[in-house]
């Protein structure tokens, strides 16, 4: 029997996780259930070169993960995706990822080779996810659904805060 431990990463808007110039991700979340990320600033880099820069993501959630909540976080300077969810557990209406009340801004150097660039991407089996009440500023695409069945993206315009 697998035991799941719920975990919370909270920064109170004062913690900054920054991508190293040669890294491709800040957080790589696999086979995790019940993770709550709140108030963290995730910052990519403009210092990386060539393909590495065009391929980095800030949070990659995959391989059987579920019940992942991301709330009140900032995502900036990401080259491909701010948050990507794929191969999630799926099957129940809340098992995907929730991205709520967060800010996605300044995704620099939009390039034709990164045509899939988005603030949030739901890939294969990125199901049952909720993306709502977020702010998007200077990003080429807010949300990209490759699969994301039974997911929703609801956003209403509000001034950038």
XYZ file of N, CA and C in Angstrom:
483
model
N 0.837 -1.175 0.000
C 0.000 0.000 0.000
C 0.884 1.240 0.000
N 0.598 2.150 -0.906
C 1.339 3.404 -0.951
C 0.806 4.373 0.081
N 1.705 5.069 0.731
C 1.311 6.114 1.679
C 1.632 7.455 1.055
N 0.693 8.358 1.137
C 0.902 9.688 0.590
C 1.047 10.684 1.716
N 2.017 11.547 1.595
C 2.235 12.605 2.569
C 1.938 13.917 1.881
N 1.065 14.700 2.481
C 0.776 16.014 1.914
C 1.891 16.964 2.299
N 2.270 17.824 1.370
C 3.389 18.724 1.574
C 2.999 20.128 1.144
N 3.516 21.120 1.847
C 3.257 22.507 1.496
C 4.571 23.250 1.381
N 4.705 24.009 0.302
C 5.831 24.920 0.133
C 5.222 26.309 0.147
N 5.570 27.089 1.146
C 4.966 28.404 1.287
C 6.043 29.455 1.445
N 5.867 30.561 0.747
C 6.890 31.589 0.792
C 6.398 32.934 1.268
N 5.093 33.078 1.425
C 4.576 34.364 1.858
C 5.012 35.506 0.959
N 5.189 35.247 -0.334
C 5.609 36.212 -1.359
C 7.021 36.736 -1.120
N 7.788 36.072 -0.274
C 9.148 36.537 -0.032
C 10.205 35.552 -0.533
N 9.807 34.333 -0.874
C 10.764 33.333 -1.341
C 10.861 33.374 -2.863
N 12.079 33.369 -3.361
C 12.304 33.365 -4.808
C 13.084 32.106 -5.165
N 12.532 31.309 -6.083
C 13.238 30.168 -6.640
C 13.672 30.600 -8.029
N 14.983 30.635 -8.274
C 15.479 31.107 -9.561
C 16.193 29.985 -10.288
N 15.944 29.930 -11.585
C 16.539 28.915 -12.439
C 18.008 29.223 -12.678
N 18.863 28.218 -12.523
C 20.275 28.373 -12.855
C 20.406 28.440 -14.378
N 21.410 29.139 -14.900
C 21.535 29.316 -16.354
C 21.575 28.030 -17.162
N 22.070 26.931 -16.610
C 22.145 25.697 -17.384
C 21.036 24.710 -17.042
N 20.163 25.040 -16.107
C 19.080 24.134 -15.701
C 17.914 24.221 -16.682
N 17.059 23.196 -16.669
C 15.876 23.208 -17.525
C 14.575 23.320 -16.735
N 14.623 23.175 -15.407
C 13.430 23.270 -14.569
C 13.809 23.780 -13.180
N 12.861 24.436 -12.518
C 13.066 24.764 -11.111
C 12.527 23.625 -10.262
N 11.296 23.195 -10.528
C 10.713 22.055 -9.818
C 10.287 21.006 -10.826
N 10.716 19.769 -10.617
C 10.294 18.642 -11.418
C 9.512 17.728 -10.479
N 8.200 17.734 -10.595
C 7.338 17.012 -9.659
C 6.854 15.738 -10.344
N 7.238 14.574 -9.798
C 6.805 13.293 -10.347
C 6.249 12.426 -9.229
N 5.207 11.665 -9.561
C 4.571 10.738 -8.617
C 4.317 11.375 -7.254
N 3.817 12.590 -7.263
C 3.539 13.305 -6.022
C 2.048 13.595 -5.926
N 1.508 13.445 -4.744
C 0.093 13.685 -4.516
C -0.050 14.622 -3.329
N -0.888 15.640 -3.483
C -1.207 16.514 -2.360
C -0.189 17.600 -2.084
N 0.488 18.095 -3.112
C 1.473 19.164 -2.922
C 0.770 20.510 -3.030
N 1.080 21.410 -2.115
C 0.500 22.749 -2.121
C 1.645 23.747 -2.167
N 1.658 24.592 -3.204
C 2.709 25.590 -3.391
C 2.037 26.957 -3.308
N 2.479 27.784 -2.378
C 1.797 29.047 -2.127
C 2.795 30.185 -1.941
N 2.601 31.260 -2.695
C 3.337 32.493 -2.471
C 4.808 32.477 -2.831
N 5.200 31.684 -3.807
C 6.599 31.597 -4.225
C 6.767 32.361 -5.541
N 7.895 33.018 -5.712
C 8.232 33.650 -6.983
C 9.162 32.695 -7.738
N 8.727 32.264 -8.917
C 9.521 31.381 -9.763
C 10.066 32.223 -10.908
N 11.381 32.288 -10.998
C 12.012 33.176 -11.967
C 12.959 32.390 -12.866
N 12.713 32.478 -14.170
C 13.613 31.863 -15.143
C 14.861 32.702 -15.289
N 15.512 32.557 -16.408
C 16.748 33.295 -16.604
C 16.869 33.751 -18.046
N 17.506 34.859 -18.237
C 17.841 35.292 -19.592
C 19.329 35.082 -19.838
N 20.008 34.471 -18.876
C 21.448 34.265 -18.991
C 21.816 32.987 -19.734
N 20.862 32.042 -19.805
C 21.161 30.787 -20.479
C 21.263 31.026 -21.978
N 21.925 30.123 -22.671
C 22.140 30.346 -24.090
C 21.366 29.350 -24.954
N 21.168 29.711 -26.177
C 20.641 28.843 -27.226
C 19.491 27.951 -26.831
N 19.614 26.658 -27.133
C 18.521 25.703 -26.947
C 18.113 25.580 -25.488
N 19.075 25.615 -24.568
C 18.723 25.492 -23.151
C 17.747 26.585 -22.758
N 18.016 27.792 -23.182
C 17.133 28.901 -22.836
C 15.751 28.702 -23.432
N 15.683 28.238 -24.670
C 14.390 28.079 -25.320
C 13.631 26.862 -24.830
N 14.225 26.030 -24.011
C 13.550 24.813 -23.572
C 13.254 24.769 -22.087
N 13.524 25.798 -21.326
C 13.312 25.637 -19.893
C 11.879 25.958 -19.463
N 11.441 25.219 -18.436
C 10.137 25.372 -17.811
C 10.391 25.720 -16.345
N 9.394 26.259 -15.671
C 9.592 26.564 -14.257
C 9.102 25.418 -13.371
N 7.885 24.937 -13.588
C 7.385 23.788 -12.828
C 6.876 22.749 -13.820
N 7.382 21.530 -13.710
C 6.976 20.415 -14.569
C 6.334 19.355 -13.675
N 5.024 19.138 -13.837
C 4.270 18.181 -13.018
C 3.903 17.010 -13.923
N 4.306 15.785 -13.543
C 4.112 14.660 -14.447
C 4.092 13.320 -13.735
N 3.905 12.275 -14.514
C 4.051 10.876 -14.121
C 3.283 10.506 -12.854
N 1.974 10.551 -12.936
C 1.149 10.068 -11.832
C 0.937 11.049 -10.707
N 1.281 12.290 -10.876
C 1.044 13.287 -9.834
C -0.413 13.736 -9.876
N -0.898 14.227 -8.748
C -2.264 14.715 -8.692
C -2.495 15.537 -7.441
N -3.611 16.205 -7.402
C -3.981 17.076 -6.288
C -2.866 18.094 -6.011
N -2.336 18.690 -7.075
C -1.280 19.695 -6.939
C -1.935 21.077 -6.999
N -1.746 21.871 -5.965
C -2.318 23.214 -5.896
C -1.206 24.251 -5.944
N -1.335 25.190 -6.868
C -0.384 26.292 -6.983
C -1.199 27.567 -6.832
N -0.882 28.339 -5.813
C -1.710 29.508 -5.523
C -0.852 30.698 -5.114
N -1.248 31.876 -5.593
C -0.603 33.156 -5.258
C 0.900 33.152 -5.550
N 1.293 32.561 -6.668
C 2.707 32.520 -7.064
C 2.929 33.461 -8.253
N 4.177 33.860 -8.449
C 4.584 34.640 -9.613
C 5.471 33.770 -10.489
N 5.264 33.859 -11.810
C 6.074 33.128 -12.773
C 6.576 34.129 -13.799
N 7.891 34.263 -13.911
C 8.438 35.242 -14.829
C 9.691 34.714 -15.530
N 9.933 35.215 -16.721
C 11.124 34.903 -17.516
C 11.283 33.418 -17.827
N 10.175 32.748 -18.117
C 10.253 31.338 -18.518
C 10.279 31.280 -20.038
N 11.014 30.322 -20.569
C 11.188 30.264 -22.012
C 10.140 29.407 -22.707
N 9.666 28.355 -22.063
C 8.672 27.507 -22.715
C 7.364 27.550 -21.932
N 7.340 26.982 -20.735
C 6.111 26.940 -19.940
C 6.389 27.406 -18.521
N 5.465 28.160 -17.958
C 5.551 28.489 -16.541
C 5.218 27.254 -15.719
N 4.085 26.628 -16.024
C 3.648 25.389 -15.371
C 3.192 24.437 -16.468
N 3.643 23.195 -16.406
C 3.173 22.176 -17.349
C 2.715 20.953 -16.553
N 1.560 20.399 -16.929
C 1.041 19.181 -16.310
C 0.798 18.135 -17.379
N 1.318 16.931 -17.157
C 1.133 15.839 -18.118
C 1.262 14.504 -17.407
N 0.598 13.506 -17.952
C 0.582 12.166 -17.368
C 0.155 12.207 -15.898
N -0.895 12.992 -15.613
C -1.401 13.098 -14.251
C -2.220 11.862 -13.914
N -2.585 11.717 -12.635
C -3.321 10.524 -12.213
C -4.674 10.439 -12.886
N -5.405 11.547 -12.988
C -6.679 11.599 -13.703
C -7.752 10.682 -13.147
N -8.933 10.786 -13.708
C -10.021 9.888 -13.352
C -11.008 10.427 -12.344
N -10.643 11.407 -11.584
C -11.542 12.011 -10.603
C -11.471 13.519 -10.797
N -12.582 14.199 -10.611
C -12.651 15.607 -10.982
C -11.668 16.526 -10.300
N -11.005 16.135 -9.263
C -10.063 17.053 -8.615
C -8.620 16.584 -8.668
N -8.327 15.546 -9.419
C -6.983 14.977 -9.361
C -5.943 15.701 -10.205
N -6.315 16.688 -10.949
C -5.342 17.398 -11.775
C -4.588 18.430 -10.975
N -4.216 19.515 -11.645
C -3.529 20.610 -10.966
C -4.478 21.808 -10.905
N -4.289 22.598 -9.889
C -5.040 23.837 -9.757
C -4.031 24.973 -9.737
N -4.221 25.930 -10.636
C -3.380 27.120 -10.671
C -4.320 28.299 -10.450
N -4.211 28.912 -9.278
C -5.164 29.932 -8.860
C -4.461 31.197 -8.392
N -5.042 32.334 -8.721
C -4.604 33.629 -8.189
C -3.108 33.880 -8.343
N -2.550 33.473 -9.457
C -1.115 33.639 -9.699
C -0.890 34.630 -10.839
N 0.363 35.061 -10.979
C 0.736 36.007 -12.032
C 1.778 35.374 -12.948
N 1.562 35.541 -14.243
C 2.492 35.069 -15.257
C 2.864 36.279 -16.097
N 4.150 36.617 -16.150
C 4.528 37.836 -16.857
C 5.945 37.772 -17.396
N 6.176 38.605 -18.392
C 7.494 38.798 -18.995
C 8.151 37.495 -19.430
N 7.491 36.784 -20.343
C 8.116 35.617 -20.968
C 8.926 36.153 -22.142
N 10.215 36.343 -21.969
C 11.013 37.080 -22.953
C 11.356 36.265 -24.192
N 11.761 36.988 -25.201
C 12.315 36.410 -26.429
C 11.434 35.347 -27.051
N 10.161 35.652 -27.197
C 9.289 34.726 -27.906
C 9.905 34.453 -29.267
N 9.983 33.197 -29.651
C 10.717 32.797 -30.845
C 9.903 31.746 -31.598
N 10.018 31.708 -32.894
C 9.252 30.764 -33.707
C 9.494 29.315 -33.293
N 10.681 28.992 -32.798
C 10.962 27.609 -32.402
C 10.308 27.266 -31.065
N 9.723 28.231 -30.395
C 9.002 27.952 -29.150
C 7.531 28.304 -29.331
N 6.973 27.881 -30.445
C 5.583 28.220 -30.757
C 4.604 27.667 -29.733
N 5.017 26.702 -28.947
C 4.145 26.119 -27.939
C 4.251 26.848 -26.606
N 4.990 27.926 -26.544
C 5.210 28.660 -25.300
C 3.870 29.113 -24.716
N 3.669 28.865 -23.416
C 2.440 29.265 -22.743
C 2.707 29.406 -21.255
N 1.877 30.188 -20.602
C 1.993 30.322 -19.149
C 1.714 28.975 -18.480
N 0.621 28.318 -18.885
C 0.267 26.993 -18.356
C 0.002 26.091 -19.551
N 0.559 24.893 -19.537
C 0.333 23.917 -20.598
C -0.167 22.615 -19.994
N -1.208 22.066 -20.586
C -1.720 20.758 -20.168
C -1.473 19.793 -21.310
N -0.546 18.880 -21.090
C -0.167 17.924 -22.117
C -0.974 16.655 -22.023
N -0.462 15.590 -22.578
C -1.135 14.303 -22.583
C -1.514 13.889 -21.166
N -2.773 13.582 -20.966
C -3.334 13.237 -19.647
C -3.175 14.358 -18.630
N -3.213 15.590 -19.072
C -3.219 16.732 -18.153
C -4.643 17.045 -17.734
N -5.357 16.011 -17.319
C -6.800 16.093 -17.103
C -7.197 16.667 -15.748
N -8.458 17.056 -15.694
C -9.112 17.499 -14.464
C -8.339 18.612 -13.761
N -7.930 19.592 -14.532
C -7.159 20.705 -13.987
C -7.987 21.985 -14.033
N -7.671 22.912 -13.139
C -8.375 24.181 -13.053
C -7.361 25.318 -13.127
N -7.566 26.228 -14.031
C -6.716 27.418 -14.141
C -7.666 28.609 -14.083
N -7.662 29.333 -12.979
C -8.619 30.424 -12.838
C -8.097 31.555 -11.957
N -8.602 32.750 -12.211
C -8.263 33.963 -11.461
C -6.777 34.299 -11.497
N -6.143 34.054 -12.609
C -4.731 34.390 -12.780
C -4.607 35.661 -13.613
N -3.428 36.246 -13.575
C -3.146 37.423 -14.390
C -2.023 37.086 -15.362
N -2.163 37.572 -16.609
C -1.192 37.308 -17.659
C -0.775 38.631 -18.270
N 0.517 38.853 -18.342
C 1.018 40.122 -18.862
C 2.304 39.863 -19.637
N 2.333 40.265 -20.891
C 3.475 40.079 -21.780
C 3.890 38.613 -21.890
N 2.888 37.761 -22.127
C 3.132 36.345 -22.421
C 2.416 36.031 -23.736
N 2.992 35.171 -24.601
C 2.383 34.926 -25.908
C 1.084 34.132 -25.842
N 0.907 33.316 -24.804
C -0.286 32.484 -24.690
C -0.544 32.221 -23.209
N -1.776 32.349 -22.781
C -2.097 32.109 -21.372
C -2.102 30.613 -21.070
N -2.947 29.848 -21.756
C -3.073 28.414 -21.474
C -3.101 27.655 -22.786
N -2.362 26.548 -22.836
C -2.343 25.697 -24.020
C -2.811 24.302 -23.618
N -3.897 23.846 -24.234
C -4.434 22.511 -23.986
C -4.015 21.598 -25.128
N -3.154 20.620 -24.853
C -2.866 19.575 -25.827
C -3.838 18.433 -25.574
N -4.072 18.147 -24.311
C -5.076 17.168 -23.914
C -5.962 17.886 -22.895
N -5.686 17.772 -21.626
C -6.427 18.527 -20.625
C -7.915 18.274 -20.606
N -8.348 17.049 -20.928
C -9.780 16.743 -20.924
C -10.375 17.056 -19.555
N -11.613 17.510 -19.561
C -12.345 17.825 -18.331
C -11.658 18.889 -17.485
N -10.863 19.735 -18.107
C -10.196 20.833 -17.414
C -10.870 22.129 -17.797
N -10.629 23.161 -17.022
C -11.161 24.443 -17.439
C -10.219 25.588 -17.154
N -10.375 26.600 -18.000
C -9.637 27.848 -17.882
C -10.682 28.951 -17.866
N -10.797 29.608 -16.737
C -11.742 30.713 -16.613
C -10.952 31.916 -16.146
N -11.062 32.963 -16.895
C -10.366 34.167 -16.493
C -11.220 35.353 -16.879
N -11.221 36.331 -16.069
C -11.919 37.554 -16.409
C -10.923 38.693 -16.328
N -11.117 39.669 -17.185
C -10.176 40.770 -17.227
C -10.189 41.537 -15.907
N -9.021 41.864 -15.459
C -8.876 42.784 -14.331
C -7.545 43.471 -14.486
N -7.437 44.629 -13.910
C -6.203 45.393 -14.043
C -5.027 44.651 -13.454
N -3.873 44.849 -14.082
C -2.634 44.270 -13.560
C -2.315 44.924 -12.231
N -2.087 44.115 -11.222
C -1.817 44.644 -9.873
C -0.362 44.566 -9.540
